[in-house]
């Protein structure tokens, strides 16, 4: 491993963990966030205090919210792409349409940059532990340029081909299922309550049966514990499932179950639950059916 | 273990395996099916050749299709409940409404019978291997009377309380999720194909990510292999999700994701796919989107 000069742009729950993991991996890391206090916190933990000179950056990791922010960071006013040296690498982690990823790759390559389409999966805890899963596609040079940083931040890199877009396509598929499974778990756990099945009993039994899912095992305990502190918020899903459905629409693909799940998240946002943990979509069902979900133990 | 006289009524894919497992467990087993050839096949494998005298049966295991068949076997013309001795046990395995299970228990108890509400999960292979999961509720006497047979047929018995209905409630919750997850997998694997994600790549990556489910890991390979030989058929789902939605309706519970999944299975049945493996719900999506699913290797 050779230590790299790394800029991590976007220090949200995923980006902050990625920046920490890169630091632990022995890289020089500049963390940047629109929230100055977050940038300052990262500097206090060992991040570089100076503003990054992008001409010296080997790898820029973009952990922003969506396609618009990705484009803005790279090619907007003061966009970093034009400031980076030829042969440097961009790792783009946001969930974006595959078409957009291909466009970003082409524009980055025209400036001599390598572009890795690298959506991430795994949640904030895995990000902090350098244990993310990355669905990566891009040129051999992009994989090579990203390698030392990827080794620090990811446990598993799925290599999905030598063209941007494939990583984003797989991420869209994963988000479709993850979003549907959380809402389906919420539908089932509250349905069970109408039949005398407690959330605790639901978890004990269903997690060992054919009805289980990764998301059920991860999120159902939040409902049983009445704990809606956001690890990943309701607001993520109208965004991510919206991207998924936009991609589906463009392919004239009808995704009725995803649409129905999205509608439940939209109801959760309307009910003011957007900033709660995404398991709070269960509150939409509970309200409709007049159920009392478990409340958290006062801490 | 004391060997019991066991009648297994209904020798479909689950019932046949249960009968085999009971036989292997050392019990005397009478297998009964409306298809005479199936009954004869079981006799050839070691089942009792005589017609059962229900007065001598210790445990009757009902592995029929639904509530109507369960009621008919027990209390219809020549119903076995009136023929069984006091203190004998009925193990009822069909997916039925909890209310129905409570009614059956009351009527069985009025004749001096023990009634175990015992829906099963795990599929035909686990049934044949004596490795089912059973969601069981009923009186202590019913659990006691069923024990020796349960030890032969089940790997896991979830004890869900001392009243019939709780087992059926949990089963309904499990079926809701299992049915939704198969349809969601079909939606996602075909959506992926529109974006260049092959079914094989889908399985390789998503099964290790947050989008996975038990059903995805079990059923997606059928699609990748183009193998729709029915382990569990499409026809199961309009039935089971129909039961789930009936129960939900009675509780004034709105289950929009389940309803949407059911509509996809209904389309599969309309398209003549009812007897194929339930993974064939993917063909509904493929037809809508003009995709060619992998075809099976000719055998």
PDB file of N, CA, C and O in Angstrom, chain B residues 29-60:
ATOM      1  N   UNK B  29     -47.590 -45.713  10.208  1.00  0.00           N
ATOM      2  CA  UNK B  29     -48.166 -44.565   9.503  1.00  0.00           C
ATOM      3  C   UNK B  29     -49.130 -45.004   8.404  1.00  0.00           C
ATOM      4  O   UNK B  29     -48.774 -45.802   7.534  1.00  0.00           O
ATOM      5  N   UNK B  30     -50.341 -44.475   8.498  1.00  0.00           N
ATOM      6  CA  UNK B  30     -51.322 -44.630   7.436  1.00  0.00           C
ATOM      7  C   UNK B  30     -51.327 -43.332   6.611  1.00  0.00           C
ATOM      8  O   UNK B  30     -51.575 -42.247   7.161  1.00  0.00           O
ATOM      9  N   UNK B  31     -51.007 -43.409   5.341  1.00  0.00           N
ATOM     10  CA  UNK B  31     -51.054 -42.220   4.482  1.00  0.00           C
ATOM     11  C   UNK B  31     -52.326 -42.233   3.649  1.00  0.00           C
ATOM     12  O   UNK B  31     -52.716 -43.278   3.128  1.00  0.00           O
ATOM     13  N   UNK B  32     -52.978 -41.090   3.541  1.00  0.00           N
ATOM     14  CA  UNK B  32     -54.228 -41.025   2.771  1.00  0.00           C
ATOM     15  C   UNK B  32     -54.187 -39.848   1.816  1.00  0.00           C
ATOM     16  O   UNK B  32     -53.835 -38.734   2.191  1.00  0.00           O
ATOM     17  N   UNK B  33     -54.528 -40.099   0.585  1.00  0.00           N
ATOM     18  CA  UNK B  33     -54.616 -39.002  -0.382  1.00  0.00           C
ATOM     19  C   UNK B  33     -55.757 -39.269  -1.342  1.00  0.00           C
ATOM     20  O   UNK B  33     -56.106 -40.425  -1.606  1.00  0.00           O
ATOM     21  N   UNK B  34     -56.324 -38.193  -1.885  1.00  0.00           N
ATOM     22  CA  UNK B  34     -57.404 -38.370  -2.868  1.00  0.00           C
ATOM     23  C   UNK B  34     -56.870 -39.036  -4.139  1.00  0.00           C
ATOM     24  O   UNK B  34     -57.600 -39.708  -4.855  1.00  0.00           O
ATOM     25  N   UNK B  35     -55.584 -38.856  -4.395  1.00  0.00           N
ATOM     26  CA  UNK B  35     -54.968 -39.533  -5.539  1.00  0.00           C
ATOM     27  C   UNK B  35     -54.542 -40.928  -5.075  1.00  0.00           C
ATOM     28  O   UNK B  35     -53.606 -41.066  -4.290  1.00  0.00           O
ATOM     29  N   UNK B  36     -55.255 -41.954  -5.548  1.00  0.00           N
ATOM     30  CA  UNK B  36     -55.021 -43.322  -5.056  1.00  0.00           C
ATOM     31  C   UNK B  36     -53.582 -43.772  -5.321  1.00  0.00           C
ATOM     32  O   UNK B  36     -52.983 -44.487  -4.520  1.00  0.00           O
ATOM     33  N   UNK B  37     -53.027 -43.354  -6.459  1.00  0.00           N
ATOM     34  CA  UNK B  37     -51.664 -43.780  -6.806  1.00  0.00           C
ATOM     35  C   UNK B  37     -50.656 -43.283  -5.777  1.00  0.00           C
ATOM     36  O   UNK B  37     -49.666 -43.969  -5.475  1.00  0.00           O
ATOM     37  N   UNK B  38     -50.905 -42.094  -5.222  1.00  0.00           N
ATOM     38  CA  UNK B  38     -50.002 -41.541  -4.201  1.00  0.00           C
ATOM     39  C   UNK B  38     -50.087 -42.364  -2.925  1.00  0.00           C
ATOM     40  O   UNK B  38     -49.071 -42.684  -2.305  1.00  0.00           O
ATOM     41  N   UNK B  39     -51.315 -42.706  -2.544  1.00  0.00           N
ATOM     42  CA  UNK B  39     -51.500 -43.556  -1.369  1.00  0.00           C
ATOM     43  C   UNK B  39     -50.770 -44.883  -1.578  1.00  0.00           C
ATOM     44  O   UNK B  39     -50.048 -45.357  -0.688  1.00  0.00           O
ATOM     45  N   UNK B  40     -50.934 -45.471  -2.756  1.00  0.00           N
ATOM     46  CA  UNK B  40     -50.304 -46.764  -3.064  1.00  0.00           C
ATOM     47  C   UNK B  40     -48.783 -46.647  -3.014  1.00  0.00           C
ATOM     48  O   UNK B  40     -48.095 -47.535  -2.494  1.00  0.00           O
ATOM     49  N   UNK B  41     -48.248 -45.549  -3.517  1.00  0.00           N
ATOM     50  CA  UNK B  41     -46.792 -45.340  -3.509  1.00  0.00           C
ATOM     51  C   UNK B  41     -46.266 -45.312  -2.073  1.00  0.00           C
ATOM     52  O   UNK B  41     -45.228 -45.896  -1.764  1.00  0.00           O
ATOM     53  N   UNK B  42     -47.040 -44.630  -1.209  1.00  0.00           N
ATOM     54  CA  UNK B  42     -46.592 -44.552   0.183  1.00  0.00           C
ATOM     55  C   UNK B  42     -46.645 -45.925   0.856  1.00  0.00           C
ATOM     56  O   UNK B  42     -45.777 -46.264   1.665  1.00  0.00           O
ATOM     57  N   UNK B  43     -47.672 -46.697   0.529  1.00  0.00           N
ATOM     58  CA  UNK B  43     -47.765 -48.061   1.095  1.00  0.00           C
ATOM     59  C   UNK B  43     -46.544 -48.871   0.655  1.00  0.00           C
ATOM     60  O   UNK B  43     -45.925 -49.574   1.469  1.00  0.00           O
ATOM     61  N   UNK B  44     -46.170 -48.717  -0.609  1.00  0.00           N
ATOM     62  CA  UNK B  44     -45.000 -49.452  -1.120  1.00  0.00           C
ATOM     63  C   UNK B  44     -43.717 -49.062  -0.389  1.00  0.00           C
ATOM     64  O   UNK B  44     -42.775 -49.850  -0.290  1.00  0.00           O
ATOM     65  N   UNK B  45     -43.691 -47.843   0.161  1.00  0.00           N
ATOM     66  CA  UNK B  45     -42.500 -47.385   0.894  1.00  0.00           C
ATOM     67  C   UNK B  45     -42.520 -47.762   2.377  1.00  0.00           C
ATOM     68  O   UNK B  45     -41.625 -47.379   3.128  1.00  0.00           O
ATOM     69  N   UNK B  46     -43.580 -48.473   2.793  1.00  0.00           N
ATOM     70  CA  UNK B  46     -43.597 -48.902   4.195  1.00  0.00           C
ATOM     71  C   UNK B  46     -44.802 -48.418   4.987  1.00  0.00           C
ATOM     72  O   UNK B  46     -44.922 -48.708   6.185  1.00  0.00           O
ATOM     73  N   UNK B  47     -45.683 -47.655   4.323  1.00  0.00           N
ATOM     74  CA  UNK B  47     -46.909 -47.228   4.992  1.00  0.00           C
ATOM     75  C   UNK B  47     -47.850 -48.416   5.205  1.00  0.00           C
ATOM     76  O   UNK B  47     -47.716 -49.453   4.544  1.00  0.00           O
ATOM     77  N   UNK B  48     -48.776 -48.273   6.139  1.00  0.00           N
ATOM     78  CA  UNK B  48     -49.746 -49.341   6.422  1.00  0.00           C
ATOM     79  C   UNK B  48     -50.665 -49.533   5.225  1.00  0.00           C
ATOM     80  O   UNK B  48     -51.186 -48.566   4.668  1.00  0.00           O
ATOM     81  N   UNK B  49     -50.884 -50.817   4.859  1.00  0.00           N
ATOM     82  CA  UNK B  49     -51.689 -51.114   3.675  1.00  0.00           C
ATOM     83  C   UNK B  49     -53.185 -51.057   3.951  1.00  0.00           C
ATOM     84  O   UNK B  49     -53.990 -50.765   3.072  1.00  0.00           O
ATOM     85  N   UNK B  50     -53.558 -51.338   5.216  1.00  0.00           N
ATOM     86  CA  UNK B  50     -55.001 -51.351   5.539  1.00  0.00           C
ATOM     87  C   UNK B  50     -55.564 -49.933   5.542  1.00  0.00           C
ATOM     88  O   UNK B  50     -54.822 -48.956   5.598  1.00  0.00           O
ATOM     89  N   UNK B  51     -56.876 -49.829   5.490  1.00  0.00           N
ATOM     90  CA  UNK B  51     -57.504 -48.533   5.747  1.00  0.00           C
ATOM     91  C   UNK B  51     -57.355 -48.240   7.234  1.00  0.00           C
ATOM     92  O   UNK B  51     -57.444 -49.159   8.054  1.00  0.00           O
ATOM     93  N   UNK B  52     -57.117 -46.987   7.596  1.00  0.00           N
ATOM     94  CA  UNK B  52     -56.976 -46.718   9.032  1.00  0.00           C
ATOM     95  C   UNK B  52     -58.310 -46.871   9.754  1.00  0.00           C
ATOM     96  O   UNK B  52     -59.348 -46.475   9.236  1.00  0.00           O
ATOM     97  N   UNK B  53     -58.242 -47.480  10.943  1.00  0.00           N
ATOM     98  CA  UNK B  53     -59.405 -47.434  11.844  1.00  0.00           C
ATOM     99  C   UNK B  53     -59.135 -46.259  12.785  1.00  0.00           C
ATOM    100  O   UNK B  53     -58.250 -46.333  13.651  1.00  0.00           O
ATOM    101  N   UNK B  54     -59.871 -45.166  12.597  1.00  0.00           N
ATOM    102  CA  UNK B  54     -59.526 -43.937  13.318  1.00  0.00           C
ATOM    103  C   UNK B  54     -59.653 -44.064  14.829  1.00  0.00           C
ATOM    104  O   UNK B  54     -59.075 -43.287  15.571  1.00  0.00           O
ATOM    105  N   UNK B  55     -60.396 -45.093  15.277  1.00  0.00           N
ATOM    106  CA  UNK B  55     -60.476 -45.314  16.723  1.00  0.00           C
ATOM    107  C   UNK B  55     -59.122 -45.733  17.289  1.00  0.00           C
ATOM    108  O   UNK B  55     -58.858 -45.559  18.488  1.00  0.00           O
ATOM    109  N   UNK B  56     -58.253 -46.259  16.429  1.00  0.00           N
ATOM    110  CA  UNK B  56     -56.923 -46.697  16.881  1.00  0.00           C
ATOM    111  C   UNK B  56     -55.827 -45.669  16.605  1.00  0.00           C
ATOM    112  O   UNK B  56     -54.660 -45.915  16.931  1.00  0.00           O
ATOM    113  N   UNK B  57     -56.171 -44.579  15.983  1.00  0.00           N
ATOM    114  CA  UNK B  57     -55.164 -43.581  15.624  1.00  0.00           C
ATOM    115  C   UNK B  57     -54.854 -42.684  16.834  1.00  0.00           C
ATOM    116  O   UNK B  57     -55.760 -42.186  17.489  1.00  0.00           O
ATOM    117  N   UNK B  58     -53.572 -42.537  17.135  1.00  0.00           N
ATOM    118  CA  UNK B  58     -53.156 -41.648  18.235  1.00  0.00           C
ATOM    119  C   UNK B  58     -53.048 -40.200  17.775  1.00  0.00           C
ATOM    120  O   UNK B  58     -53.398 -39.272  18.503  1.00  0.00           O
ATOM    121  N   UNK B  59     -52.493 -40.052  16.567  1.00  0.00           N
ATOM    122  CA  UNK B  59     -52.232 -38.703  16.051  1.00  0.00           C
ATOM    123  C   UNK B  59     -52.640 -38.622  14.586  1.00  0.00           C
ATOM    124  O   UNK B  59     -52.158 -39.421  13.765  1.00  0.00           O
ATOM    125  N   UNK B  60     -53.507 -37.679  14.258  1.00  0.00           N
ATOM    126  CA  UNK B  60     -53.861 -37.434  12.855  1.00  0.00           C
ATOM    127  C   UNK B  60     -53.203 -36.132  12.420  1.00  0.00           C
ATOM    128  O   UNK B  60     -53.398 -35.088  13.058  1.00  0.00           O
TER     129      UNK B  60
END
